[in-house]
């Protein structure tokens, strides 16, 4: 097992209130496995990925839970140990490359910095020529033409598709064991989305990377993952192998989610689920889906359902299967 998350709680605190976003998330990832995390926007998917790298915003806190990565407890590692993992083992593709890339530095400076640090961890201080050669090779892997121009550009001088490829290149430098991809095609137009997905898929398979793909685009998750977790309002509602989950969804939320995405080809979750996510300042005490659930029962209101194994690789958190 490469990654195991147990009972993970994440809060965001402000002067006035506390947002209780993740509410006891569990997840496991084997080496070489590709998993998806699906759910509506605002369900806590990005928070989950950021917790793994311990890069939550300043007001984020983890009051309870465990993140075990490759035998280590991420939440107890020193800054130095974490930095090594972020630079050499886990790479992340962010939703918005403009926010992830530093606008005041050329691509060359940002990419060389990551390459240099990684090579120095490996005990080698690279020359400028070596950095250039390595960057050109990585750009060729991500099908970025004209490396000289890209390296000398600032992020705003590149198209959205090129920026996304630069970010994938940067993530791949660090991702020797695990790639985290957070809605990797959200801000791109449809034709570029397809190219970027195929690119990520090819590189993941080539490098045999473990992957967590977070998305509200179910078609993408269906094509690219082995197993899926359904996250709703900070709770895992269901876990199953990908085909099983999409053909036999058990949890009422998953059923509505799958039904609201015709042929799973849409770029996102449809509008088919009535109601909205709960207020994280004061979330439901029991099942967080209760206010929107067509099957809600008295016991759903006050006590959160536990994990129920419906078959060997299919787990659901719902009293209907108790
Ligand atoms: Fe609906 Fe109750 Fe199941 Fe929650 S636990 S999904 S409210 S039936």
Tab-separated table of N, CA and C in Angstrom, residues 11-118:
chain	number	residue	atom	x	y	z
A	11	UNK	N	-10.532	21.397	8.939
A	11	UNK	CA	-11.348	22.586	9.213
A	11	UNK	C	-10.652	23.820	8.639
A	12	UNK	N	-11.445	24.803	8.259
A	12	UNK	CA	-10.912	26.133	7.949
A	12	UNK	C	-11.476	27.089	8.981
A	13	UNK	N	-10.580	27.797	9.652
A	13	UNK	CA	-11.029	28.679	10.731
A	13	UNK	C	-10.957	30.134	10.300
A	14	UNK	N	-11.980	30.886	10.645
A	14	UNK	CA	-11.875	32.337	10.479
A	14	UNK	C	-12.183	32.949	11.843
A	15	UNK	N	-12.097	34.242	11.910
A	15	UNK	CA	-12.371	34.906	13.194
A	15	UNK	C	-13.792	34.597	13.666
A	16	UNK	N	-14.714	34.491	12.716
A	16	UNK	CA	-16.134	34.384	13.062
A	16	UNK	C	-16.642	32.954	13.168
A	17	UNK	N	-16.095	32.072	12.365
A	17	UNK	CA	-16.670	30.719	12.323
A	17	UNK	C	-15.618	29.684	11.896
A	18	UNK	N	-16.013	28.424	12.013
A	18	UNK	CA	-15.157	27.315	11.563
A	18	UNK	C	-15.911	26.526	10.497
A	19	UNK	N	-15.268	26.315	9.353
A	19	UNK	CA	-15.875	25.486	8.310
A	19	UNK	C	-15.370	24.054	8.496
A	20	UNK	N	-16.288	23.141	8.809
A	20	UNK	CA	-15.879	21.748	9.028
A	20	UNK	C	-16.008	21.008	7.705
A	21	UNK	N	-14.945	21.026	6.921
A	21	UNK	CA	-15.046	20.543	5.536
A	21	UNK	C	-14.884	19.020	5.462
A	22	UNK	N	-13.706	18.477	5.716
A	22	UNK	CA	-13.585	17.012	5.666
A	22	UNK	C	-14.023	16.434	6.999
A	23	UNK	N	-14.796	15.333	6.925
A	23	UNK	CA	-15.505	14.848	8.108
A	23	UNK	C	-15.224	13.364	8.373
A	24	UNK	N	-13.911	13.022	8.356
A	24	UNK	CA	-13.578	11.616	8.634
A	24	UNK	C	-13.348	10.820	7.354
A	25	UNK	N	-12.602	11.432	6.415
A	25	UNK	CA	-12.372	10.791	5.109
A	25	UNK	C	-11.443	9.584	5.246
A	26	UNK	N	-11.732	8.520	4.509
A	26	UNK	CA	-10.870	7.340	4.442
A	26	UNK	C	-10.593	7.028	2.979
A	27	UNK	N	-9.413	6.492	2.727
A	27	UNK	CA	-9.017	6.205	1.340
A	27	UNK	C	-7.747	5.356	1.376
A	28	UNK	N	-7.605	4.459	0.423
A	28	UNK	CA	-6.342	3.722	0.310
A	28	UNK	C	-5.946	3.653	-1.162
A	29	UNK	N	-4.643	3.618	-1.382
A	29	UNK	CA	-4.126	3.593	-2.752
A	29	UNK	C	-2.948	2.628	-2.808
A	30	UNK	N	-3.041	1.635	-3.681
A	30	UNK	CA	-1.930	0.694	-3.830
A	30	UNK	C	-0.900	1.251	-4.808
A	31	UNK	N	0.287	0.653	-4.791
A	31	UNK	CA	1.330	1.082	-5.730
A	31	UNK	C	0.888	0.777	-7.163
A	32	UNK	N	1.049	1.770	-8.049
A	32	UNK	CA	0.677	1.584	-9.456
A	32	UNK	C	-0.820	1.677	-9.720
A	33	UNK	N	-1.584	1.943	-8.674
A	33	UNK	CA	-3.039	1.996	-8.852
A	33	UNK	C	-3.478	3.422	-9.219
A	34	UNK	N	-4.582	3.512	-9.960
A	34	UNK	CA	-5.121	4.835	-10.316
A	34	UNK	C	-6.527	4.938	-9.744
A	35	UNK	N	-6.707	5.895	-8.853
A	35	UNK	CA	-8.049	6.032	-8.286
A	35	UNK	C	-8.625	7.413	-8.634
A	36	UNK	N	-9.940	7.482	-8.614
A	36	UNK	CA	-10.624	8.747	-8.859
A	36	UNK	C	-11.386	9.161	-7.617
A	37	UNK	N	-11.516	10.460	-7.434
A	37	UNK	CA	-12.388	10.984	-6.370
A	37	UNK	C	-13.389	11.893	-7.068
A	38	UNK	N	-14.675	11.536	-6.974
A	38	UNK	CA	-15.688	12.322	-7.682
A	38	UNK	C	-16.660	12.959	-6.691
A	39	UNK	N	-17.352	13.967	-7.165
A	39	UNK	CA	-18.322	14.669	-6.328
A	39	UNK	C	-18.489	16.077	-6.851
A	40	UNK	N	-19.547	16.727	-6.425
A	40	UNK	CA	-19.808	18.093	-6.890
A	40	UNK	C	-18.691	19.047	-6.467
A	41	UNK	N	-18.599	20.181	-7.160
A	41	UNK	CA	-17.666	21.229	-6.732
A	41	UNK	C	-18.021	21.633	-5.315
A	42	UNK	N	-17.018	21.805	-4.487
A	42	UNK	CA	-17.252	22.219	-3.102
A	42	UNK	C	-17.380	21.045	-2.142
A	43	UNK	N	-17.167	19.814	-2.640
A	43	UNK	CA	-17.300	18.635	-1.768
A	43	UNK	C	-16.067	18.381	-0.905
A	44	UNK	N	-14.976	19.081	-1.208
A	44	UNK	CA	-13.753	18.900	-0.408
A	44	UNK	C	-12.670	18.138	-1.147
A	45	UNK	N	-12.826	17.986	-2.481
A	45	UNK	CA	-11.858	17.183	-3.236
A	45	UNK	C	-10.470	17.826	-3.237
A	46	UNK	N	-10.424	19.133	-3.503
A	46	UNK	CA	-9.127	19.813	-3.521
A	46	UNK	C	-8.511	19.827	-2.125
A	47	UNK	N	-9.342	20.037	-1.113
A	47	UNK	CA	-8.849	20.022	0.273
A	47	UNK	C	-8.198	18.679	0.588
A	48	UNK	N	-8.796	17.610	0.098
A	48	UNK	CA	-8.238	16.274	0.342
A	48	UNK	C	-6.838	16.162	-0.269
A	49	UNK	N	-6.680	16.591	-1.534
A	49	UNK	CA	-5.361	16.502	-2.171
A	49	UNK	C	-4.342	17.388	-1.462
A	50	UNK	N	-4.761	18.577	-1.105
A	50	UNK	CA	-3.820	19.490	-0.434
A	50	UNK	C	-3.416	18.959	0.935
A	51	UNK	N	-4.309	18.223	1.582
A	51	UNK	CA	-3.958	17.643	2.884
A	51	UNK	C	-2.841	16.615	2.723
A	52	UNK	N	-2.891	15.859	1.625
A	52	UNK	CA	-1.874	14.820	1.414
A	52	UNK	C	-0.488	15.448	1.313
A	53	UNK	N	-0.419	16.611	0.652
A	53	UNK	CA	0.873	17.303	0.520
A	53	UNK	C	1.119	18.268	1.672
A	54	UNK	N	0.169	18.371	2.542
A	54	UNK	CA	0.219	19.342	3.656
A	54	UNK	C	0.466	20.762	3.130
A	55	UNK	N	-0.342	21.144	2.152
A	55	UNK	CA	-0.230	22.506	1.607
A	55	UNK	C	-1.581	23.218	1.732
A	56	UNK	N	-2.273	22.981	2.836
A	56	UNK	CA	-3.549	23.670	3.068
A	56	UNK	C	-3.288	25.162	3.247
A	57	UNK	N	-4.275	26.003	2.947
A	57	UNK	CA	-4.100	27.435	3.232
A	57	UNK	C	-3.832	27.661	4.723
A	58	UNK	N	-3.366	28.847	5.044
A	58	UNK	CA	-2.939	29.130	6.432
A	58	UNK	C	-4.024	28.902	7.473
A	59	UNK	N	-5.285	29.136	7.082
A	59	UNK	CA	-6.363	28.949	8.058
A	59	UNK	C	-6.877	27.509	8.107
A	60	UNK	N	-6.210	26.616	7.361
A	60	UNK	CA	-6.626	25.208	7.357
A	60	UNK	C	-5.980	24.462	8.510
A	61	UNK	N	-6.710	23.547	9.127
A	61	UNK	CA	-6.118	22.743	10.200
A	61	UNK	C	-6.666	21.320	10.146
A	62	UNK	N	-5.857	20.402	10.664
A	62	UNK	CA	-6.257	18.988	10.683
A	62	UNK	C	-6.379	18.575	12.148
A	63	UNK	N	-7.597	18.645	12.706
A	63	UNK	CA	-7.739	18.345	14.132
A	63	UNK	C	-7.660	16.859	14.440
A	64	UNK	N	-7.898	16.023	13.437
A	64	UNK	CA	-7.931	14.590	13.701
A	64	UNK	C	-7.651	13.846	12.404
A	65	UNK	N	-7.053	12.660	12.522
A	65	UNK	CA	-6.891	11.835	11.333
A	65	UNK	C	-5.462	11.399	11.113
A	66	UNK	N	-5.303	10.578	10.096
A	66	UNK	CA	-3.987	10.006	9.805
A	66	UNK	C	-3.813	9.922	8.295
A	67	UNK	N	-2.624	10.328	7.816
A	67	UNK	CA	-2.282	10.163	6.395
A	67	UNK	C	-0.970	9.384	6.356
A	68	UNK	N	-1.022	8.125	6.029
A	68	UNK	CA	0.182	7.295	5.978
A	68	UNK	C	0.610	7.153	4.526
A	69	UNK	N	1.820	7.642	4.225
A	69	UNK	CA	2.330	7.580	2.864
A	69	UNK	C	3.649	6.810	2.877
A	70	UNK	N	3.703	5.727	2.166
A	70	UNK	CA	4.922	4.929	2.040
A	70	UNK	C	5.554	4.642	3.414
A	71	UNK	N	4.721	4.276	4.351
A	71	UNK	CA	5.215	3.907	5.684
A	71	UNK	C	5.438	5.076	6.623
A	72	UNK	N	5.226	6.310	6.142
A	72	UNK	CA	5.474	7.473	7.006
A	72	UNK	C	4.152	8.157	7.341
A	73	UNK	N	4.119	8.786	8.510
A	73	UNK	CA	2.940	9.552	8.914
A	73	UNK	C	3.148	11.003	8.461
A	74	UNK	N	2.488	11.371	7.362
A	74	UNK	CA	2.698	12.696	6.744
A	74	UNK	C	2.496	13.822	7.766
A	75	UNK	N	1.515	13.648	8.642
A	75	UNK	CA	1.168	14.742	9.557
A	75	UNK	C	2.228	14.940	10.640
A	76	UNK	N	3.155	13.973	10.758
A	76	UNK	CA	4.183	14.122	11.798
A	76	UNK	C	5.567	14.407	11.218
A	77	UNK	N	5.673	14.552	9.896
A	77	UNK	CA	6.996	14.767	9.304
A	77	UNK	C	7.474	16.203	9.514
A	78	UNK	N	8.787	16.389	9.544
A	78	UNK	CA	9.355	17.737	9.662
A	78	UNK	C	9.215	18.451	8.312
A	79	UNK	N	9.407	19.775	8.327
A	79	UNK	CA	9.320	20.569	7.098
A	79	UNK	C	10.297	20.068	6.047
A	80	UNK	N	11.502	19.685	6.492
A	80	UNK	CA	12.530	19.204	5.571
A	80	UNK	C	12.135	17.902	4.891
A	81	UNK	N	11.600	16.985	5.703
A	81	UNK	CA	11.190	15.683	5.155
A	81	UNK	C	10.034	15.855	4.172
A	82	UNK	N	9.104	16.744	4.529
A	82	UNK	CA	7.962	17.000	3.648
A	82	UNK	C	8.421	17.609	2.328
A	83	UNK	N	9.351	18.536	2.436
A	83	UNK	CA	9.845	19.210	1.248
A	83	UNK	C	10.462	18.189	0.278
A	84	UNK	N	11.223	17.235	0.820
A	84	UNK	CA	11.830	16.202	-0.043
A	84	UNK	C	10.754	15.384	-0.752
A	85	UNK	N	9.694	15.045	-0.015
A	85	UNK	CA	8.619	14.248	-0.619
A	85	UNK	C	7.925	15.045	-1.723
A	86	UNK	N	7.699	16.343	-1.452
A	86	UNK	CA	7.015	17.179	-2.460
A	86	UNK	C	7.886	17.372	-3.703
A	87	UNK	N	9.203	17.402	-3.509
A	87	UNK	CA	10.095	17.672	-4.639
A	87	UNK	C	10.468	16.415	-5.414
A	88	UNK	N	10.385	15.256	-4.772
A	88	UNK	CA	10.950	14.074	-5.435
A	88	UNK	C	10.008	12.877	-5.530
A	89	UNK	N	8.890	12.910	-4.795
A	89	UNK	CA	8.057	11.703	-4.793
A	89	UNK	C	6.613	11.951	-5.237
A	90	UNK	N	6.047	13.073	-4.788
A	90	UNK	CA	4.638	13.345	-5.121
A	90	UNK	C	4.550	14.631	-5.941
A	91	UNK	N	3.943	14.542	-7.115
A	91	UNK	CA	3.736	15.735	-7.941
A	91	UNK	C	2.255	16.043	-8.006
A	92	UNK	N	1.936	17.330	-8.154
A	92	UNK	CA	0.517	17.686	-8.228
A	92	UNK	C	0.238	18.605	-9.414
A	93	UNK	N	-0.775	18.243	-10.175
A	93	UNK	CA	-1.268	19.113	-11.252
A	93	UNK	C	-2.439	19.891	-10.666
A	94	UNK	N	-2.315	21.190	-10.628
A	94	UNK	CA	-3.356	22.019	-10.012
A	94	UNK	C	-4.429	22.367	-11.033
A	95	UNK	N	-5.580	22.766	-10.490
A	95	UNK	CA	-6.723	23.104	-11.317
A	95	UNK	C	-6.438	24.307	-12.216
A	96	UNK	N	-5.766	25.293	-11.658
A	96	UNK	CA	-5.569	26.540	-12.381
A	96	UNK	C	-4.077	26.829	-12.504
A	97	UNK	N	-3.497	26.595	-13.718
A	97	UNK	CA	-2.052	26.798	-13.851
A	97	UNK	C	-1.639	28.232	-13.567
A	98	UNK	N	-2.511	29.206	-13.853
A	98	UNK	CA	-2.141	30.608	-13.620
A	98	UNK	C	-1.917	30.856	-12.131
A	99	UNK	N	-2.722	30.165	-11.291
A	99	UNK	CA	-2.555	30.355	-9.857
A	99	UNK	C	-1.348	29.571	-9.345
A	100	UNK	N	-1.020	28.464	-10.021
A	100	UNK	CA	0.074	27.618	-9.532
A	100	UNK	C	1.445	28.130	-9.995
A	101	UNK	N	1.484	28.765	-11.180
A	101	UNK	CA	2.772	29.282	-11.667
A	101	UNK	C	2.971	30.695	-11.138
A	102	UNK	N	4.226	31.026	-10.849
A	102	UNK	CA	4.508	32.371	-10.346
A	102	UNK	C	4.571	33.352	-11.528
A	103	UNK	N	3.690	34.366	-11.537
A	103	UNK	CA	3.607	35.236	-12.727
A	103	UNK	C	4.850	36.104	-12.950
A	104	UNK	N	5.672	36.313	-11.918
A	104	UNK	CA	6.792	37.247	-12.086
A	104	UNK	C	8.110	36.555	-12.472
A	105	UNK	N	8.080	35.231	-12.577
A	105	UNK	CA	9.294	34.513	-12.993
A	105	UNK	C	9.068	33.823	-14.329
A	106	UNK	N	10.130	33.804	-15.144
A	106	UNK	CA	10.042	33.063	-16.410
A	106	UNK	C	9.870	31.578	-16.110
A	107	UNK	N	9.312	30.872	-17.101
A	107	UNK	CA	9.126	29.416	-16.952
A	107	UNK	C	10.479	28.764	-16.633
A	108	UNK	N	11.518	29.259	-17.305
A	108	UNK	CA	12.868	28.696	-17.107
A	108	UNK	C	13.252	28.703	-15.624
A	109	UNK	N	13.036	29.833	-14.967
A	109	UNK	CA	13.447	29.951	-13.557
A	109	UNK	C	12.672	28.969	-12.683
A	110	UNK	N	11.369	28.827	-12.966
A	110	UNK	CA	10.525	27.977	-12.121
A	110	UNK	C	10.828	26.494	-12.360
A	111	UNK	N	11.019	26.150	-13.624
A	111	UNK	CA	11.282	24.744	-13.949
A	111	UNK	C	12.688	24.329	-13.482
A	112	UNK	N	13.678	25.185	-13.741
A	112	UNK	CA	15.055	24.863	-13.349
A	112	UNK	C	15.160	24.703	-11.831
A	113	UNK	N	14.402	25.524	-11.110
A	113	UNK	CA	14.439	25.460	-9.646
A	113	UNK	C	14.024	24.059	-9.167
A	114	UNK	N	12.929	23.554	-9.762
A	114	UNK	CA	12.442	22.223	-9.357
A	114	UNK	C	13.449	21.143	-9.762
A	115	UNK	N	13.956	21.273	-11.008
A	115	UNK	CA	14.913	20.267	-11.493
A	115	UNK	C	16.182	20.250	-10.649
A	116	UNK	N	16.666	21.454	-10.364
A	116	UNK	CA	17.939	21.573	-9.649
A	116	UNK	C	17.817	20.977	-8.248
A	117	UNK	N	16.712	21.324	-7.574
A	117	UNK	CA	16.533	20.842	-6.200
A	117	UNK	C	16.472	19.318	-6.202
A	118	UNK	N	15.739	18.775	-7.170
A	118	UNK	CA	15.592	17.308	-7.216
A	118	UNK	C	16.954	16.637	-7.472
